[in-house]
PDB file of C-alpha atoms in Angstrom:
ATOM      1  CA  MET A   1      -7.105  -2.434   5.551  1.00 55.00           C
ATOM      2  CA  THR A   2      -7.537  -3.053   1.423  1.00 52.00           C
ATOM      3  CA  TRP A   3      -9.954  -1.625  -0.600  1.00 56.00           C
ATOM      4  CA  THR A   4     -12.215  -3.588  -2.626  1.00 54.00           C
ATOM      5  CA  PHE A   5     -13.290  -2.036  -5.900  1.00 56.00           C
ATOM      6  CA  LEU A   6     -16.329  -4.471  -7.632  1.00 57.00           C
ATOM      7  CA  ASN A   7     -17.210  -4.900 -12.196  1.00 58.00           C
ATOM      8  CA  VAL A   8     -19.573  -6.310 -13.179  1.00 54.00           C
ATOM      9  CA  VAL A   9     -17.760  -7.258 -16.332  1.00 54.00           C
ATOM     10  CA  GLU A  10     -19.814 -10.347 -17.965  1.00 51.00           C
ATOM     11  CA  ASP A  11     -23.151 -11.905 -18.215  1.00 51.00           C
ATOM     12  CA  LYS A  12     -25.280 -13.252 -20.845  1.00 52.00           C
ATOM     13  CA  SER A  13     -27.921 -10.995 -20.818  1.00 51.00           C
ATOM     14  CA  MET A  14     -26.344  -8.463 -21.952  1.00 48.00           C
ATOM     15  CA  SER A  15     -27.398  -8.489 -25.325  1.00 56.00           C
ATOM     16  CA  ILE A  16     -28.321  -4.072 -24.767  1.00 60.00           C
ATOM     17  CA  SER A  17     -27.559  -1.137 -23.531  1.00 70.00           C
ATOM     18  CA  ASN A  18     -30.302  -1.542 -21.304  1.00 80.00           C
ATOM     19  CA  ASN A  19     -30.104  -4.463 -20.464  1.00 86.00           C
ATOM     20  CA  ARG A  20     -27.013  -3.743 -19.618  1.00 84.00           C
ATOM     21  CA  VAL A  21     -27.609  -1.011 -17.382  1.00 86.00           C
ATOM     22  CA  LYS A  22     -29.790  -2.040 -15.725  1.00 89.00           C
ATOM     23  CA  THR A  23     -28.187  -5.501 -14.651  1.00 88.00           C
ATOM     24  CA  TYR A  24     -25.111  -3.014 -13.022  1.00 88.00           C
ATOM     25  CA  CYS A  25     -27.562  -1.478 -11.482  1.00 90.00           C
ATOM     26  CA  ARG A  26     -28.671  -5.049  -9.934  1.00 91.00           C
ATOM     27  CA  MET A  27     -25.693  -6.147  -9.143  1.00 92.00           C
ATOM     28  CA  ALA A  28     -24.360  -2.822  -7.597  1.00 91.00           C
ATOM     29  CA  THR A  29     -27.512  -3.214  -5.685  1.00 92.00           C
ATOM     30  CA  GLU A  30     -27.041  -6.692  -4.919  1.00 93.00           C
ATOM     31  CA  LEU A  31     -23.038  -6.242  -3.921  1.00 93.00           C
ATOM     32  CA  ALA A  32     -23.574  -3.335  -2.427  1.00 92.00           C
ATOM     33  CA  CYS A  33     -26.335  -4.901   0.192  1.00 94.00           C
ATOM     34  CA  LEU A  34     -24.013  -7.379   1.482  1.00 94.00           C
ATOM     35  CA  SER A  35     -22.223  -7.332   5.212  1.00 95.00           C
ATOM     36  CA  ASN A  36     -18.437  -7.133   4.793  1.00 92.00           C
ATOM     37  CA  GLN A  37     -18.233 -11.554   6.398  1.00 95.00           C
ATOM     38  CA  LYS A  38     -20.550 -12.089   3.470  1.00 95.00           C
ATOM     39  CA  LEU A  39     -18.189 -10.181   1.430  1.00 93.00           C
ATOM     40  CA  SER A  40     -14.781 -11.103   2.883  1.00 93.00           C
ATOM     41  CA  ASP A  41     -16.545 -14.661   2.665  1.00 94.00           C
ATOM     42  CA  LEU A  42     -17.369 -14.143  -1.841  1.00 94.00           C
ATOM     43  CA  LEU A  43     -14.036 -12.967  -2.826  1.00 92.00           C
ATOM     44  CA  GLU A  44     -12.400 -16.271  -0.772  1.00 92.00           C
ATOM     45  CA  THR A  45     -13.962 -18.608  -3.273  1.00 92.00           C
ATOM     46  CA  ALA A  46     -12.966 -15.915  -6.341  1.00 94.00           C
ATOM     47  CA  LYS A  47     -11.215 -17.733  -9.036  1.00 94.00           C
ATOM     48  CA  PRO A  48      -7.290 -15.227  -8.481  1.00 93.00           C
ATOM     49  CA  ARG A  49      -6.217 -13.205 -11.414  1.00 93.00           C
ATOM     50  CA  HIS A  50      -3.562 -11.444 -10.634  1.00 87.00           C
ATOM     51  CA  SER A  51      -1.054 -10.696  -7.501  1.00 87.00           C
ATOM     52  CA  GLY A  52       1.224  -7.636  -8.189  1.00 80.00           C
ATOM     53  CA  ILE A  53       2.960  -4.537  -7.766  1.00 72.00           C
ATOM     54  CA  GLY A  54      -0.906  -2.826  -7.939  1.00 70.00           C
ATOM     55  CA  GLY A  55      -2.893  -4.988  -6.258  1.00 78.00           C
ATOM     56  CA  GLU A  56      -4.474  -8.556  -6.290  1.00 88.00           C
ATOM     57  CA  SER A  57      -6.916  -9.663  -8.883  1.00 92.00           C
ATOM     58  CA  VAL A  58      -9.664 -12.219  -8.520  1.00 94.00           C
ATOM     59  CA  LEU A  59     -13.244 -13.175 -10.810  1.00 95.00           C
ATOM     60  CA  LEU A  60     -16.123 -13.258  -8.346  1.00 94.00           C
ATOM     61  CA  THR A  61     -19.178 -15.377  -9.967  1.00 92.00           C
ATOM     62  CA  MET A  62     -22.769 -14.293  -8.684  1.00 90.00           C
ATOM     63  CA  GLY A  63     -25.660 -16.366 -10.870  1.00 87.00           C
ATOM     64  CA  ASP A  64     -24.449 -15.841 -14.204  1.00 89.00           C
ATOM     65  CA  HIS A  65     -23.169 -12.520 -13.089  1.00 90.00           C
ATOM     66  CA  SER A  66     -18.752 -12.668 -12.989  1.00 92.00           C
ATOM     67  CA  ILE A  67     -17.636  -9.454 -11.518  1.00 91.00           C
ATOM     68  CA  PHE A  68     -13.953  -8.229 -12.186  1.00 90.00           C
ATOM     69  CA  VAL A  69     -12.684  -7.407  -8.501  1.00 91.00           C
ATOM     70  CA  LYS A  70      -9.090  -5.292  -7.363  1.00 88.00           C
ATOM     71  CA  LYS A  71      -8.173  -5.285  -3.897  1.00 86.00           C
ATOM     72  CA  LEU A  72      -5.867  -1.948  -3.685  1.00 84.00           C
ATOM     73  CA  PRO A  73      -3.252  -1.959  -0.671  1.00 85.00           C
ATOM     74  CA  LEU A  74      -3.878   1.103   0.922  1.00 89.00           C
ATOM     75  CA  THR A  75      -0.882   2.799   3.441  1.00 91.00           C
ATOM     76  CA  ASP A  76      -1.294   4.425   6.660  1.00 96.00           C
ATOM     77  CA  LEU A  77      -1.724   7.210   5.248  1.00 95.00           C
ATOM     78  CA  GLU A  78      -3.974   7.014   2.499  1.00 94.00           C
ATOM     79  CA  LYS A  79      -6.394   4.770   5.577  1.00 95.00           C
ATOM     80  CA  GLN A  80      -5.770   9.079   7.883  1.00 97.00           C
ATOM     81  CA  PRO A  81      -9.745   9.876   7.625  1.00 96.00           C
ATOM     82  CA  GLU A  82      -9.102  13.759   6.127  1.00 96.00           C
ATOM     83  CA  ASN A  83      -7.370  10.895   3.009  1.00 95.00           C
ATOM     84  CA  ILE A  84     -10.211   9.224   2.973  1.00 93.00           C
ATOM     85  CA  LEU A  85     -11.626   8.991  -1.464  1.00 91.00           C
ATOM     86  CA  SER A  86      -8.742  11.700  -1.448  1.00 92.00           C
ATOM     87  CA  THR A  87      -6.894  12.452  -6.256  1.00 89.00           C
ATOM     88  CA  ALA A  88      -4.790  14.269  -3.876  1.00 90.00           C
ATOM     89  CA  ASN A  89      -1.003  13.437  -4.456  1.00 89.00           C
ATOM     90  CA  LEU A  90      -0.083  12.154  -1.100  1.00 90.00           C
ATOM     91  CA  PHE A  91       2.241  11.016  -1.510  1.00 89.00           C
ATOM     92  CA  ASP A  92       3.975  14.231  -3.258  1.00 88.00           C
ATOM     93  CA  LEU A  93       5.519  12.708  -6.839  1.00 85.00           C
ATOM     94  CA  PRO A  94       6.752  13.983  -9.563  1.00 82.00           C
ATOM     95  CA  LEU A  95       3.970  15.031 -11.942  1.00 75.00           C
ATOM     96  CA  ILE A  96       5.694  11.919 -14.697  1.00 74.00           C
ATOM     97  CA  TYR A  97       5.803   9.475 -12.621  1.00 72.00           C
ATOM     98  CA  GLN A  98       3.497   7.240 -15.052  1.00 62.00           C
ATOM     99  CA  TYR A  99       1.017   4.390 -13.039  1.00 57.00           C
ATOM    100  CA  GLY A 100       2.048   2.455 -16.307  1.00 58.00           C
ATOM    101  CA  ILE A 101       5.313   0.985 -15.518  1.00 56.00           C
ATOM    102  CA  GLY A 102       6.157  -0.539 -12.278  1.00 54.00           C
ATOM    103  CA  SER A 103       4.741   1.994  -9.288  1.00 58.00           C
ATOM    104  CA  THR A 104       2.617   2.943  -7.804  1.00 60.00           C
ATOM    105  CA  GLY A 105       0.651   5.229  -9.073  1.00 70.00           C
ATOM    106  CA  PHE A 106      -0.267   8.842  -7.049  1.00 79.00           C
ATOM    107  CA  GLY A 107      -2.714   6.885  -5.112  1.00 84.00           C
ATOM    108  CA  ALA A 108      -5.479   3.961  -4.133  1.00 87.00           C
ATOM    109  CA  TRP A 109      -8.079   5.851  -3.675  1.00 89.00           C
ATOM    110  CA  ARG A 110      -7.396   7.458  -7.007  1.00 85.00           C
ATOM    111  CA  GLU A 111      -6.752   4.388  -8.504  1.00 83.00           C
ATOM    112  CA  LEU A 112     -10.003   3.853  -7.457  1.00 86.00           C
ATOM    113  CA  VAL A 113     -11.558   7.361  -8.823  1.00 87.00           C
ATOM    114  CA  VAL A 114     -10.614   6.002 -12.218  1.00 84.00           C
ATOM    115  CA  HIS A 115     -12.243   2.895 -11.916  1.00 84.00           C
ATOM    116  CA  ILE A 116     -15.767   4.199 -10.788  1.00 87.00           C
ATOM    117  CA  MET A 117     -15.420   7.165 -13.775  1.00 88.00           C
ATOM    118  CA  THR A 118     -14.502   5.419 -16.704  1.00 88.00           C
ATOM    119  CA  THR A 119     -18.085   2.486 -15.559  1.00 85.00           C
ATOM    120  CA  ASN A 120     -20.148   5.405 -15.939  1.00 85.00           C
ATOM    121  CA  TRP A 121     -18.822   5.943 -18.737  1.00 87.00           C
ATOM    122  CA  VAL A 122     -19.392   2.494 -19.980  1.00 82.00           C
ATOM    123  CA  ILE A 123     -22.754   2.039 -18.570  1.00 78.00           C
TER     124      ILE A 123
END
């Protein structure tokens, strides 16, 4: 199981903030309405960007829109129903554990929540 994070990163019509928010809402709705199979098919044709310890990223193009997609691999512990979307330190890692130095961080769900928060800050 892989959790996929999608974010609109470029749109040629996003010249002002209001257009950016409208475009984001429209694209987010369009993506949310896709079936799992259709989304998987689109991701198979997306342009690869990066693959490493923290997952894989691709650039998906839909019309004039480029969408950053990061696939976050989930551990068995993260897949357990009680842990879905949990930002808890599920692996009991020391608090000094640093995401940016070759680790996978405190978990995929925490990373997803951070991306959602930062996306909401800029829209």
